PDB file of N, CA and C in Angstrom:
ATOM      1  N   MET A 175       9.214  21.690 -14.482  1.00 51.00           N
ATOM      2  CA  MET A 175      10.802  21.614 -14.225  1.00 51.00           C
ATOM      3  C   MET A 175      11.180  21.257 -12.654  1.00 51.00           C
ATOM      4  N   HIS A 176      11.622  20.166 -12.237  1.00 54.00           N
ATOM      5  CA  HIS A 176      11.806  19.244 -11.085  1.00 54.00           C
ATOM      6  C   HIS A 176      12.872  19.315 -10.996  1.00 54.00           C
ATOM      7  N   LEU A 177      13.515  19.496  -9.757  1.00 56.00           N
ATOM      8  CA  LEU A 177      15.010  19.821  -9.785  1.00 56.00           C
ATOM      9  C   LEU A 177      15.131  18.557  -8.987  1.00 56.00           C
ATOM     10  N   LEU A 178      14.085  18.238  -8.655  1.00 61.00           N
ATOM     11  CA  LEU A 178      14.714  16.782  -7.832  1.00 61.00           C
ATOM     12  C   LEU A 178      13.792  15.434  -8.848  1.00 61.00           C
ATOM     13  N   SER A 179      14.929  14.822  -9.429  1.00 66.00           N
ATOM     14  CA  SER A 179      14.396  13.402  -9.934  1.00 66.00           C
ATOM     15  C   SER A 179      13.838  12.706  -9.096  1.00 66.00           C
ATOM     16  N   GLU A 180      13.493  12.427  -7.630  1.00 75.00           N
ATOM     17  CA  GLU A 180      12.575  11.741  -7.187  1.00 75.00           C
ATOM     18  C   GLU A 180      11.273  12.413  -7.142  1.00 75.00           C
ATOM     19  N   TYR A 181      10.905  13.052  -7.990  1.00 77.00           N
ATOM     20  CA  TYR A 181       9.468  14.265  -7.961  1.00 77.00           C
ATOM     21  C   TYR A 181       9.081  12.961  -8.878  1.00 77.00           C
ATOM     22  N   ALA A 182       9.607  12.750  -9.922  1.00 81.00           N
ATOM     23  CA  ALA A 182       8.576  11.949 -10.677  1.00 81.00           C
ATOM     24  C   ALA A 182       8.250  10.265 -10.100  1.00 81.00           C
ATOM     25  N   GLN A 183       9.260   9.383  -9.518  1.00 83.00           N
ATOM     26  CA  GLN A 183       9.167   8.951  -8.705  1.00 83.00           C
ATOM     27  C   GLN A 183       8.046   8.785  -7.493  1.00 83.00           C
ATOM     28  N   MET A 184       8.015   9.676  -6.680  1.00 83.00           N
ATOM     29  CA  MET A 184       6.872   9.506  -6.241  1.00 83.00           C
ATOM     30  C   MET A 184       5.847   9.517  -6.318  1.00 83.00           C
ATOM     31  N   GLU A 185       5.960  10.719  -7.514  1.00 87.00           N
ATOM     32  CA  GLU A 185       4.109  10.705  -8.733  1.00 87.00           C
ATOM     33  C   GLU A 185       3.936   9.201  -9.020  1.00 87.00           C
ATOM     34  N   GLU A 186       4.731   8.412  -9.934  1.00 89.00           N
ATOM     35  CA  GLU A 186       4.184   7.326 -10.190  1.00 89.00           C
ATOM     36  C   GLU A 186       3.850   6.690  -9.060  1.00 89.00           C
ATOM     37  N   LYS A 187       4.528   6.859  -7.954  1.00 88.00           N
ATOM     38  CA  LYS A 187       4.373   5.888  -6.534  1.00 88.00           C
ATOM     39  C   LYS A 187       3.009   6.192  -5.897  1.00 88.00           C
ATOM     40  N   ARG A 188       2.518   7.145  -5.697  1.00 89.00           N
ATOM     41  CA  ARG A 188       1.202   7.775  -5.335  1.00 89.00           C
ATOM     42  C   ARG A 188       0.086   7.387  -6.632  1.00 89.00           C
ATOM     43  N   GLU A 189       0.410   7.356  -7.492  1.00 93.00           N
ATOM     44  CA  GLU A 189      -0.468   6.990  -9.040  1.00 93.00           C
ATOM     45  C   GLU A 189      -0.463   5.196  -8.773  1.00 93.00           C
ATOM     46  N   ARG A 190       0.170   4.801  -8.240  1.00 93.00           N
ATOM     47  CA  ARG A 190       0.323   3.039  -8.067  1.00 93.00           C
ATOM     48  C   ARG A 190      -0.603   2.963  -6.847  1.00 93.00           C
ATOM     49  N   PHE A 191      -0.009   3.312  -5.725  1.00 92.00           N
ATOM     50  CA  PHE A 191      -0.564   3.650  -4.440  1.00 92.00           C
ATOM     51  C   PHE A 191      -1.866   3.897  -4.564  1.00 92.00           C
ATOM     52  N   LEU A 192      -2.632   4.800  -5.279  1.00 93.00           N
ATOM     53  CA  LEU A 192      -3.966   5.006  -6.002  1.00 93.00           C
ATOM     54  C   LEU A 192      -5.172   3.775  -6.664  1.00 93.00           C
ATOM     55  N   GLU A 193      -3.771   3.614  -7.927  1.00 95.00           N
ATOM     56  CA  GLU A 193      -4.392   2.544  -8.337  1.00 95.00           C
ATOM     57  C   GLU A 193      -5.102   1.032  -7.679  1.00 95.00           C
ATOM     58  N   LEU A 194      -4.069   1.068  -6.405  1.00 94.00           N
ATOM     59  CA  LEU A 194      -4.100  -0.123  -5.869  1.00 94.00           C
ATOM     60  C   LEU A 194      -5.257  -0.238  -5.076  1.00 94.00           C
ATOM     61  N   TYR A 195      -5.471   1.147  -4.122  1.00 94.00           N
ATOM     62  CA  TYR A 195      -6.533   1.134  -3.035  1.00 94.00           C
ATOM     63  C   TYR A 195      -7.585   0.882  -4.169  1.00 94.00           C
ATOM     64  N   GLU A 196      -7.857   2.195  -5.254  1.00 94.00           N
ATOM     65  CA  GLU A 196      -8.857   1.574  -6.054  1.00 94.00           C
ATOM     66  C   GLU A 196      -8.838  -0.136  -6.094  1.00 94.00           C
ATOM     67  N   GLN A 197      -8.497  -0.840  -6.382  1.00 95.00           N
ATOM     68  CA  GLN A 197      -8.777  -1.854  -6.522  1.00 95.00           C
ATOM     69  C   GLN A 197      -9.363  -2.872  -5.168  1.00 95.00           C
ATOM     70  N   MET A 198      -8.560  -2.379  -4.310  1.00 93.00           N
ATOM     71  CA  MET A 198      -8.764  -2.890  -3.192  1.00 93.00           C
ATOM     72  C   MET A 198     -10.623  -2.872  -2.682  1.00 93.00           C
ATOM     73  N   VAL A 199     -10.698  -1.453  -3.460  1.00 93.00           N
ATOM     74  CA  VAL A 199     -12.288  -1.239  -3.050  1.00 93.00           C
ATOM     75  C   VAL A 199     -12.976  -1.715  -3.729  1.00 93.00           C
ATOM     76  N   THR A 200     -12.977  -1.602  -4.986  1.00 94.00           N
ATOM     77  CA  THR A 200     -13.952  -2.937  -5.679  1.00 94.00           C
ATOM     78  C   THR A 200     -13.902  -4.115  -5.636  1.00 94.00           C
ATOM     79  N   GLU A 201     -12.779  -4.993  -5.477  1.00 93.00           N
ATOM     80  CA  GLU A 201     -12.855  -6.082  -4.127  1.00 93.00           C
ATOM     81  C   GLU A 201     -13.531  -6.530  -2.936  1.00 93.00           C
ATOM     82  N   ILE A 202     -13.679  -5.638  -1.647  1.00 91.00           N
ATOM     83  CA  ILE A 202     -14.178  -5.400  -0.612  1.00 91.00           C
ATOM     84  C   ILE A 202     -15.366  -5.424  -0.728  1.00 91.00           C
ATOM     85  N   GLU A 203     -15.905  -4.698  -2.087  1.00 91.00           N
ATOM     86  CA  GLU A 203     -17.259  -4.621  -2.350  1.00 91.00           C
ATOM     87  C   GLU A 203     -17.972  -6.140  -3.405  1.00 91.00           C
ATOM     88  N   GLY A 204     -17.150  -6.154  -3.504  1.00 92.00           N
ATOM     89  CA  GLY A 204     -17.320  -7.646  -4.123  1.00 92.00           C
ATOM     90  C   GLY A 204     -17.644  -8.935  -3.338  1.00 92.00           C
ATOM     91  N   LEU A 205     -16.950  -8.615  -1.909  1.00 86.00           N
ATOM     92  CA  LEU A 205     -16.952  -9.531  -0.994  1.00 86.00           C
ATOM     93  C   LEU A 205     -17.909  -9.368  -0.412  1.00 86.00           C
ATOM     94  N   GLN A 206     -18.403  -8.220   0.234  1.00 84.00           N
ATOM     95  CA  GLN A 206     -19.796  -7.395   0.855  1.00 84.00           C
ATOM     96  C   GLN A 206     -21.209  -7.873   0.081  1.00 84.00           C
ATOM     97  N   LYS A 207     -20.907  -8.426  -1.091  1.00 87.00           N
ATOM     98  CA  LYS A 207     -22.024  -8.594  -2.426  1.00 87.00           C
ATOM     99  C   LYS A 207     -22.074 -10.094  -2.023  1.00 87.00           C
ATOM    100  N   MET A 208     -20.596 -10.653  -2.024  1.00 85.00           N
ATOM    101  CA  MET A 208     -21.326 -12.710  -2.211  1.00 85.00           C
ATOM    102  C   MET A 208     -21.285 -12.609  -0.359  1.00 85.00           C
ATOM    103  N   ALA A 209     -21.385 -11.772   0.199  1.00 79.00           N
ATOM    104  CA  ALA A 209     -21.871 -11.942   1.894  1.00 79.00           C
ATOM    105  C   ALA A 209     -23.202 -12.006   2.467  1.00 79.00           C
ATOM    106  N   GLN A 210     -23.866 -10.738   1.895  1.00 78.00           N
ATOM    107  CA  GLN A 210     -25.114 -10.254   0.971  1.00 78.00           C
ATOM    108  C   GLN A 210     -25.642 -11.855   0.749  1.00 78.00           C
ATOM    109  N   ALA A 211     -24.913 -12.402   0.120  1.00 80.00           N
ATOM    110  CA  ALA A 211     -26.147 -13.512  -1.294  1.00 80.00           C
ATOM    111  C   ALA A 211     -25.744 -14.406  -0.591  1.00 80.00           C
ATOM    112  N   LEU A 212     -24.719 -14.823   0.708  1.00 73.00           N
ATOM    113  CA  LEU A 212     -24.905 -16.115   1.318  1.00 73.00           C
ATOM    114  C   LEU A 212     -25.446 -15.911   2.511  1.00 73.00           C
ATOM    115  N   GLN A 213     -26.474 -14.816   2.643  1.00 68.00           N
ATOM    116  CA  GLN A 213     -27.117 -14.413   3.822  1.00 68.00           C
ATOM    117  C   GLN A 213     -28.874 -15.129   3.521  1.00 68.00           C
ATOM    118  N   LEU A 214     -28.814 -15.289   2.311  1.00 64.00           N
ATOM    119  CA  LEU A 214     -30.347 -15.731   2.336  1.00 64.00           C
ATOM    120  C   LEU A 214     -30.634 -17.240   2.183  1.00 64.00           C
ATOM    121  N   PRO A 215     -30.078 -18.246   1.291  1.00 70.00           N
ATOM    122  CA  PRO A 215     -29.886 -19.777   1.561  1.00 70.00           C
ATOM    123  C   PRO A 215     -29.343 -19.938   2.400  1.00 70.00           C
ATOM    124  N   TRP A 216     -28.722 -19.400   4.024  1.00 69.00           N
ATOM    125  CA  TRP A 216     -28.272 -19.996   4.518  1.00 69.00           C
ATOM    126  C   TRP A 216     -28.862 -19.359   6.250  1.00 69.00           C
ATOM    127  N   GLU A 217     -29.192 -20.189   6.452  1.00 75.00           N
ATOM    128  CA  GLU A 217     -29.900 -20.066   7.644  1.00 75.00           C
ATOM    129  C   GLU A 217     -29.216 -20.879   9.114  1.00 75.00           C
ATOM    130  N   GLY A 218     -29.491 -20.095  10.328  1.00 81.00           N
ATOM    131  CA  GLY A 218     -28.896 -21.006  11.868  1.00 81.00           C
ATOM    132  C   GLY A 218     -27.863 -20.029  12.405  1.00 81.00           C
ATOM    133  N   SER A 219     -27.127 -20.989  13.267  1.00 85.00           N
ATOM    134  CA  SER A 219     -26.290 -20.374  14.442  1.00 85.00           C
ATOM    135  C   SER A 219     -25.353 -19.828  13.846  1.00 85.00           C
ATOM    136  N   ALA A 220     -24.861 -21.002  12.621  1.00 80.00           N
ATOM    137  CA  ALA A 220     -23.221 -21.272  11.955  1.00 80.00           C
ATOM    138  C   ALA A 220     -23.375 -20.016  11.109  1.00 80.00           C
ATOM    139  N   GLN A 221     -24.492 -19.558  10.131  1.00 77.00           N
ATOM    140  CA  GLN A 221     -24.690 -18.222   9.831  1.00 77.00           C
ATOM    141  C   GLN A 221     -24.896 -17.313  10.808  1.00 77.00           C
ATOM    142  N   LYS A 222     -25.400 -17.319  11.329  1.00 82.00           N
ATOM    143  CA  LYS A 222     -25.759 -15.887  12.483  1.00 82.00           C
ATOM    144  C   LYS A 222     -23.872 -15.562  13.040  1.00 82.00           C
ATOM    145  N   GLN A 223     -23.235 -16.267  13.286  1.00 85.00           N
ATOM    146  CA  GLN A 223     -21.474 -16.572  13.855  1.00 85.00           C
ATOM    147  C   GLN A 223     -20.993 -16.055  12.634  1.00 85.00           C
ATOM    148  N   PHE A 224     -21.243 -16.397  11.670  1.00 81.00           N
ATOM    149  CA  PHE A 224     -20.007 -16.483  10.385  1.00 81.00           C
ATOM    150  C   PHE A 224     -20.183 -14.857   9.922  1.00 81.00           C
ATOM    151  N   MET A 225     -21.457 -13.933  10.183  1.00 80.00           N
ATOM    152  CA  MET A 225     -21.963 -12.749   9.757  1.00 80.00           C
ATOM    153  C   MET A 225     -21.429 -11.745  10.912  1.00 80.00           C
ATOM    154  N   ILE A 226     -21.325 -12.408  12.183  1.00 87.00           N
ATOM    155  CA  ILE A 226     -21.370 -11.486  13.235  1.00 87.00           C
ATOM    156  C   ILE A 226     -19.231 -11.129  12.947  1.00 87.00           C
ATOM    157  N   ARG A 227     -18.273 -12.079  12.411  1.00 88.00           N
ATOM    158  CA  ARG A 227     -17.037 -12.418  12.602  1.00 88.00           C
ATOM    159  C   ARG A 227     -17.161 -11.723  11.168  1.00 88.00           C
ATOM    160  N   LEU A 228     -17.450 -11.746   9.837  1.00 85.00           N
ATOM    161  CA  LEU A 228     -17.642 -10.971   8.651  1.00 85.00           C
ATOM    162  C   LEU A 228     -17.613  -9.600   8.714  1.00 85.00           C
ATOM    163  N   GLU A 229     -18.886  -8.825   9.692  1.00 87.00           N
ATOM    164  CA  GLU A 229     -19.022  -7.675  10.130  1.00 87.00           C
ATOM    165  C   GLU A 229     -17.935  -7.178  11.003  1.00 87.00           C
ATOM    166  N   ALA A 230     -17.153  -7.806  11.718  1.00 93.00           N
ATOM    167  CA  ALA A 230     -16.203  -7.451  12.620  1.00 93.00           C
ATOM    168  C   ALA A 230     -14.964  -6.915  11.908  1.00 93.00           C
ATOM    169  N   ASP A 231     -14.775  -8.216  11.029  1.00 92.00           N
ATOM    170  CA  ASP A 231     -13.862  -8.203   9.787  1.00 92.00           C
ATOM    171  C   ASP A 231     -13.996  -6.702   8.885  1.00 92.00           C
ATOM    172  N   HIS A 232     -15.023  -6.509   8.159  1.00 88.00           N
ATOM    173  CA  HIS A 232     -15.417  -5.414   7.666  1.00 88.00           C
ATOM    174  C   HIS A 232     -15.120  -4.237   7.861  1.00 88.00           C
ATOM    175  N   MET A 233     -15.948  -4.154   9.361  1.00 92.00           N
ATOM    176  CA  MET A 233     -15.124  -2.856   9.927  1.00 92.00           C
ATOM    177  C   MET A 233     -13.445  -2.570  10.426  1.00 92.00           C
ATOM    178  N   GLU A 234     -12.929  -3.975  10.633  1.00 94.00           N
ATOM    179  CA  GLU A 234     -11.239  -3.519  10.484  1.00 94.00           C
ATOM    180  C   GLU A 234     -10.987  -3.219   9.092  1.00 94.00           C
ATOM    181  N   ILE A 235     -10.850  -3.852   8.323  1.00 93.00           N
ATOM    182  CA  ILE A 235     -10.717  -3.416   6.600  1.00 93.00           C
ATOM    183  C   ILE A 235     -11.509  -2.029   6.784  1.00 93.00           C
ATOM    184  N   LYS A 236     -12.395  -1.053   6.841  1.00 92.00           N
ATOM    185  CA  LYS A 236     -12.699  -0.484   6.377  1.00 92.00           C
ATOM    186  C   LYS A 236     -11.779   0.733   7.241  1.00 92.00           C
ATOM    187  N   GLN A 237     -11.398   0.487   8.343  1.00 95.00           N
ATOM    188  CA  GLN A 237     -10.454   1.155   9.125  1.00 95.00           C
ATOM    189  C   GLN A 237      -9.097   1.079   8.960  1.00 95.00           C
ATOM    190  N   ILE A 238      -8.491   0.340   8.209  1.00 94.00           N
ATOM    191  CA  ILE A 238      -7.065   0.175   7.417  1.00 94.00           C
ATOM    192  C   ILE A 238      -7.681   1.061   6.282  1.00 94.00           C
ATOM    193  N   MET A 239      -8.556   0.587   5.462  1.00 93.00           N
ATOM    194  CA  MET A 239      -8.609   1.719   4.005  1.00 93.00           C
ATOM    195  C   MET A 239      -8.770   2.858   4.354  1.00 93.00           C
ATOM    196  N   ASP A 240      -9.240   3.263   5.844  1.00 94.00           N
ATOM    197  CA  ASP A 240      -9.534   5.011   5.981  1.00 94.00           C
ATOM    198  C   ASP A 240      -8.230   5.431   6.097  1.00 94.00           C
ATOM    199  N   ARG A 241      -7.239   4.599   6.750  1.00 94.00           N
ATOM    200  CA  ARG A 241      -5.805   5.029   6.571  1.00 94.00           C
ATOM    201  C   ARG A 241      -5.016   5.144   5.423  1.00 94.00           C
ATOM    202  N   LEU A 242      -5.392   4.197   5.283  1.00 93.00           N
ATOM    203  CA  LEU A 242      -4.735   4.323   3.644  1.00 93.00           C
ATOM    204  C   LEU A 242      -5.117   5.634   3.001  1.00 93.00           C
ATOM    205  N   HIS A 243      -6.278   5.811   2.353  1.00 93.00           N
ATOM    206  CA  HIS A 243      -7.147   6.865   2.342  1.00 93.00           C
ATOM    207  C   HIS A 243      -5.942   8.395   2.308  1.00 93.00           C
ATOM    208  N   ALA A 244      -6.109   8.472   3.854  1.00 95.00           N
ATOM    209  CA  ALA A 244      -5.595   9.506   4.511  1.00 95.00           C
ATOM    210  C   ALA A 244      -3.822   9.031   4.078  1.00 95.00           C
ATOM    211  N   ALA A 245      -3.760   8.192   3.916  1.00 92.00           N
ATOM    212  CA  ALA A 245      -1.831   8.690   3.329  1.00 92.00           C
ATOM    213  C   ALA A 245      -1.520   8.806   2.255  1.00 92.00           C
ATOM    214  N   ILE A 246      -2.990   8.382   0.698  1.00 91.00           N
ATOM    215  CA  ILE A 246      -2.713   8.555  -0.714  1.00 91.00           C
ATOM    216  C   ILE A 246      -3.400  10.726  -0.637  1.00 91.00           C
ATOM    217  N   GLU A 247      -3.882  10.756   0.147  1.00 93.00           N
ATOM    218  CA  GLU A 247      -4.185  12.404   0.705  1.00 93.00           C
ATOM    219  C   GLU A 247      -3.252  13.329   1.080  1.00 93.00           C
ATOM    220  N   LEU A 248      -1.851  12.197   2.167  1.00 93.00           N
ATOM    221  CA  LEU A 248      -1.070  13.161   2.976  1.00 93.00           C
ATOM    222  C   LEU A 248       0.241  13.675   1.780  1.00 93.00           C
ATOM    223  N   LEU A 249       0.342  12.313   1.224  1.00 90.00           N
ATOM    224  CA  LEU A 249       1.317  12.197  -0.731  1.00 90.00           C
ATOM    225  C   LEU A 249       0.771  12.910  -1.388  1.00 90.00           C
ATOM    226  N   SER A 250      -0.342  13.145  -1.586  1.00 91.00           N
ATOM    227  CA  SER A 250      -0.968  14.247  -2.799  1.00 91.00           C
ATOM    228  C   SER A 250      -0.197  15.536  -2.583  1.00 91.00           C
ATOM    229  N   ASP A 251      -0.996  15.970  -1.272  1.00 93.00           N
ATOM    230  CA  ASP A 251      -0.349  17.483  -0.536  1.00 93.00           C
ATOM    231  C   ASP A 251       0.568  17.400  -0.268  1.00 93.00           C
ATOM    232  N   VAL A 252       2.066  16.638  -0.320  1.00 89.00           N
ATOM    233  CA  VAL A 252       3.082  16.747  -0.167  1.00 89.00           C
ATOM    234  C   VAL A 252       3.974  16.612  -1.509  1.00 89.00           C
ATOM    235  N   LEU A 253       3.199  15.942  -2.945  1.00 88.00           N
ATOM    236  CA  LEU A 253       3.607  16.428  -3.709  1.00 88.00           C
ATOM    237  C   LEU A 253       3.252  17.543  -4.027  1.00 88.00           C
ATOM    238  N   ALA A 254       1.863  18.082  -3.967  1.00 90.00           N
ATOM    239  CA  ALA A 254       1.323  19.392  -4.366  1.00 90.00           C
ATOM    240  C   ALA A 254       2.373  21.033  -4.225  1.00 90.00           C
ATOM    241  N   LYS A 255       3.015  20.476  -2.449  1.00 91.00           N
ATOM    242  CA  LYS A 255       3.859  21.425  -1.908  1.00 91.00           C
ATOM    243  C   LYS A 255       5.267  21.812  -2.265  1.00 91.00           C
ATOM    244  N   TYR A 256       5.548  20.056  -2.743  1.00 87.00           N
ATOM    245  CA  TYR A 256       6.827  19.680  -3.869  1.00 87.00           C
ATOM    246  C   TYR A 256       6.511  20.945  -4.760  1.00 87.00           C
ATOM    247  N   GLN A 257       5.517  20.809  -5.412  1.00 84.00           N
ATOM    248  CA  GLN A 257       6.076  22.012  -6.812  1.00 84.00           C
ATOM    249  C   GLN A 257       5.711  23.347  -6.095  1.00 84.00           C
ATOM    250  N   LYS A 258       4.459  23.285  -5.350  1.00 88.00           N
ATOM    251  CA  LYS A 258       4.893  25.150  -5.229  1.00 88.00           C
ATOM    252  C   LYS A 258       6.239  25.767  -4.961  1.00 88.00           C
ATOM    253  N   THR A 259       6.925  24.859  -3.969  1.00 87.00           N
ATOM    254  CA  THR A 259       8.150  24.956  -3.461  1.00 87.00           C
ATOM    255  C   THR A 259       9.180  25.014  -4.486  1.00 87.00           C
ATOM    256  N   GLU A 260       9.059  24.175  -5.638  1.00 83.00           N
ATOM    257  CA  GLU A 260       9.787  24.145  -6.580  1.00 83.00           C
ATOM    258  C   GLU A 260       9.971  25.147  -7.515  1.00 83.00           C
ATOM    259  N   GLY A 261       8.615  25.408  -7.575  1.00 82.00           N
ATOM    260  CA  GLY A 261       8.061  26.547  -8.253  1.00 82.00           C
ATOM    261  C   GLY A 261       9.195  28.161  -7.853  1.00 82.00           C
ATOM    262  N   VAL A 262       8.736  28.241  -6.642  1.00 87.00           N
ATOM    263  CA  VAL A 262       9.328  29.407  -5.713  1.00 87.00           C
ATOM    264  C   VAL A 262      10.897  29.333  -6.088  1.00 87.00           C
ATOM    265  N   ILE A 263      11.407  28.257  -5.638  1.00 86.00           N
ATOM    266  CA  ILE A 263      12.945  27.733  -5.715  1.00 86.00           C
ATOM    267  C   ILE A 263      13.316  28.576  -7.125  1.00 86.00           C
ATOM    268  N   ALA A 264      12.628  27.901  -8.495  1.00 82.00           N
ATOM    269  CA  ALA A 264      12.658  27.961  -9.967  1.00 82.00           C
ATOM    270  C   ALA A 264      13.197  29.884 -10.106  1.00 82.00           C
ATOM    271  N   ASP A 265      12.132  30.667  -9.676  1.00 87.00           N
ATOM    272  CA  ASP A 265      11.731  32.202  -9.517  1.00 87.00           C
ATOM    273  C   ASP A 265      12.765  32.215  -9.228  1.00 87.00           C
ATOM    274  N   LEU A 266      13.199  31.997  -7.887  1.00 88.00           N
ATOM    275  CA  LEU A 266      14.449  32.894  -6.668  1.00 88.00           C
ATOM    276  C   LEU A 266      15.785  32.879  -7.811  1.00 88.00           C
ATOM    277  N   LEU A 267      16.036  31.539  -8.648  1.00 86.00           N
ATOM    278  CA  LEU A 267      16.892  31.327  -9.905  1.00 86.00           C
ATOM    279  C   LEU A 267      17.009  32.064 -11.034  1.00 86.00           C
ATOM    280  N   ASP A 268      15.938  31.789 -11.337  1.00 87.00           N
ATOM    281  CA  ASP A 268      15.459  32.535 -12.366  1.00 87.00           C
ATOM    282  C   ASP A 268      16.635  34.594 -12.140  1.00 87.00           C
ATOM    283  N   ALA A 269      15.809  34.880 -11.237  1.00 88.00           N
ATOM    284  CA  ALA A 269      16.148  36.437 -10.449  1.00 88.00           C
ATOM    285  C   ALA A 269      17.655  37.070 -10.225  1.00 88.00           C
ATOM    286  N   LEU A 270      18.005  35.757 -10.131  1.00 84.00           N
ATOM    287  CA  LEU A 270      19.721  35.593  -9.749  1.00 84.00           C
ATOM    288  C   LEU A 270      20.178  36.037 -11.645  1.00 84.00           C
TER     289      LEU A 270
END
């Protein structure tokens, strides 16, 4: 039983958010593999500068992904607490 119709919408958004997050992780892993493949045939200062910039970008992306993951966990916790509270309210209403 869901007292608020927004719960279903919140759960759908959480699932979609998680799906997009996982898709981003897959894409980032693909980029890392491509960058590693570039290291082999490409030499010189341009390659070194590219790899330094790529590593800096990777660190920034990792920080963003960590924050997104924390947001997913927070949303999951909120939904779990919502469900628990909803159960308490339903029990109170049944007792009346």
